[in-house]
Amino acid sequence: MFIKDIRHSDYFRALDGTTLCELLHPAKTEPELSLRCSVAHARLRRNESSLPHRLKSSAELYYILEGEGLMIIDGESARVHAGQIVYIPPGSVQHIQNVGVQDLAFLCIVDPMWREGDEELVDCR
């Protein structure tokens, strides 16, 4: 049985600038899980934004848990809030801004699982 408690997990600053905690990554858990996806918990404080980036071959879902954000995918933007899920196709340039008054918290579900070599920052200037 695999159970992980987010309250006892380590957070770090990810490549895209979000504060992130890996909750489930099949290649990094014991025992090894027979899943294709990875799941992380992400946070952005008020007025923070992730950096524009893309996953070259993985699709991503953001499930918004708390707060309000502005999601930008390939130049198209939409406001998002708790209870919504966003699909980000593979290869899409994306970032999210916290536009609310509290922390923006969301789950990042990546399929196939997140791999360091698949993610790259993108200069949108």
GROMACS .gro file of C-alpha atoms in nm:
model
  125
    1MET     CA    1   0.000   0.000   0.000
    2PHE     CA    2   0.130   0.348  -0.088
    3ILE     CA    3   0.018   0.647   0.119
    4LYS     CA    4   0.194   0.983   0.136
    5ASP     CA    5   0.098   1.266   0.371
    6ILE     CA    6   0.158   1.610   0.222
    7ARG     CA    7   0.204   1.754   0.570
    8HIS     CA    8   0.524   1.551   0.607
    9SER     CA    9   0.665   1.614   0.259
   10ASP     CA   10   0.953   1.829   0.142
   11TYR     CA   11   0.898   2.128  -0.087
   12PHE     CA   12   1.154   2.278  -0.324
   13ARG     CA   13   1.168   2.556  -0.584
   14ALA     CA   14   1.108   2.394  -0.924
   15LEU     CA   15   1.266   2.497  -1.256
   16ASP     CA   16   0.954   2.697  -1.346
   17GLY     CA   17   0.961   2.890  -1.016
   18THR     CA   18   0.674   2.718  -0.837
   19THR     CA   19   0.714   2.581  -0.485
   20LEU     CA   20   0.663   2.209  -0.544
   21CYS     CA   21   0.628   1.882  -0.357
   22GLU     CA   22   0.635   1.551  -0.544
   23LEU     CA   23   0.349   1.346  -0.405
   24LEU     CA   24   0.372   1.051  -0.637
   25HIS     CA   25   0.635   0.965  -0.896
   26PRO     CA   26   0.630   0.599  -1.004
   27ALA     CA   27   1.005   0.590  -1.074
   28LYS     CA   28   1.093   0.733  -0.731
   29THR     CA   29   0.864   0.546  -0.491
   30GLU     CA   30   0.909   0.228  -0.298
   31PRO     CA   31   0.751  -0.004  -0.386
   32GLU     CA   32   0.756   0.084  -0.755
   33LEU     CA   33   0.407   0.176  -0.873
   34SER     CA   34   0.259   0.059  -1.202
   35LEU     CA   35   0.140   0.402  -1.315
   36ARG     CA   36   0.227   0.624  -1.609
   37CYS     CA   37   0.158   0.957  -1.437
   38SER     CA   38   0.327   1.161  -1.166
   39VAL     CA   39   0.150   1.396  -0.924
   40ALA     CA   40   0.293   1.705  -0.752
   41HIS     CA   41   0.147   1.973  -0.524
   42ALA     CA   42   0.240   2.327  -0.632
   43ARG     CA   43   0.206   2.666  -0.465
   44LEU     CA   44   0.249   3.023  -0.579
   45ARG     CA   45   0.227   3.306  -0.328
   46ARG     CA   46   0.030   3.623  -0.395
   47ASN     CA   47   0.162   3.807  -0.704
   48GLU     CA   48   0.396   3.517  -0.798
   49SER     CA   49   0.403   3.356  -1.140
   50SER     CA   50   0.562   3.044  -1.281
   51LEU     CA   51   0.811   3.093  -1.563
   52PRO     CA   52   0.705   3.011  -1.921
   53HIS     CA   53   0.797   2.650  -1.987
   54ARG     CA   54   0.691   2.341  -2.178
   55LEU     CA   55   0.691   1.969  -2.140
   56LYS     CA   56   0.806   1.840  -2.478
   57SER     CA   57   0.630   1.502  -2.477
   58SER     CA   58   0.408   1.486  -2.167
   59ALA     CA   59   0.057   1.621  -2.119
   60GLU     CA   60  -0.022   1.797  -1.795
   61LEU     CA   61  -0.332   1.863  -1.587
   62TYR     CA   62  -0.354   2.140  -1.328
   63TYR     CA   63  -0.629   2.084  -1.073
   64ILE     CA   64  -0.680   2.410  -0.882
   65LEU     CA   65  -0.720   2.348  -0.507
   66GLU     CA   66  -0.712   2.702  -0.362
   67GLY     CA   67  -0.694   3.058  -0.484
   68GLU     CA   68  -0.729   3.227  -0.822
   69GLY     CA   69  -0.493   3.226  -1.115
   70LEU     CA   70  -0.444   3.335  -1.471
   71MET     CA   71  -0.347   3.036  -1.687
   72ILE     CA   72  -0.162   3.109  -2.012
   73ILE     CA   73  -0.120   2.830  -2.268
   74ASP     CA   74   0.031   2.908  -2.611
   75GLY     CA   75  -0.064   3.275  -2.571
   76GLU     CA   76  -0.428   3.208  -2.479
   77SER     CA   77  -0.526   3.308  -2.125
   78ALA     CA   78  -0.813   3.228  -1.889
   79ARG     CA   79  -0.884   3.290  -1.522
   80VAL     CA   80  -0.895   2.975  -1.309
   81HIS     CA   81  -1.014   2.907  -0.955
   82ALA     CA   82  -1.057   2.628  -0.701
   83GLY     CA   83  -1.246   2.329  -0.836
   84GLN     CA   84  -1.134   2.370  -1.200
   85ILE     CA   85  -0.901   2.147  -1.400
   86VAL     CA   86  -0.686   2.266  -1.693
   87TYR     CA   87  -0.549   2.041  -1.969
   88ILE     CA   88  -0.208   2.140  -2.108
   89PRO     CA   89  -0.117   1.952  -2.429
   90PRO     CA   90   0.238   1.822  -2.482
   91GLY     CA   91   0.471   2.086  -2.627
   92SER     CA   92   0.254   2.380  -2.520
   93VAL     CA   93   0.423   2.688  -2.376
   94GLN     CA   94   0.253   2.756  -2.044
   95HIS     CA   95   0.269   2.946  -1.720
   96ILE     CA   96   0.031   3.045  -1.443
   97GLN     CA   97   0.005   3.365  -1.237
   98ASN     CA   98  -0.147   3.401  -0.892
   99VAL     CA   99  -0.398   3.685  -0.929
  100GLY     CA  100  -0.585   3.627  -0.603
  101VAL     CA  101  -0.541   3.745  -0.246
  102GLN     CA  102  -0.429   3.408  -0.107
  103ASP     CA  103  -0.181   3.140  -0.213
  104LEU     CA  104  -0.263   2.959  -0.535
  105ALA     CA  105  -0.240   2.582  -0.476
  106PHE     CA  106  -0.283   2.317  -0.744
  107LEU     CA  107  -0.204   1.958  -0.831
  108CYS     CA  108   0.017   1.894  -1.134
  109ILE     CA  109  -0.061   1.559  -1.293
  110VAL     CA  110   0.185   1.467  -1.570
  111ASP     CA  111   0.137   1.181  -1.818
  112PRO     CA  112   0.364   1.015  -1.893
  113MET     CA  113   0.540   1.091  -1.563
  114TRP     CA  114   0.754   1.404  -1.531
  115ARG     CA  115   1.114   1.369  -1.647
  116GLU     CA  116   1.382   1.636  -1.611
  117GLY     CA  117   1.490   1.616  -1.976
  118ASP     CA  118   1.131   1.670  -2.095
  119GLU     CA  119   1.091   2.014  -1.933
  120GLU     CA  120   1.243   2.333  -2.071
  121LEU     CA  121   1.210   2.703  -1.992
  122VAL     CA  122   1.095   2.920  -2.282
  123ASP     CA  123   1.193   3.283  -2.344
  124CYS     CA  124   0.869   3.458  -2.446
  125ARG     CA  125   1.018   3.805  -2.500
   0.00000   0.00000   0.00000
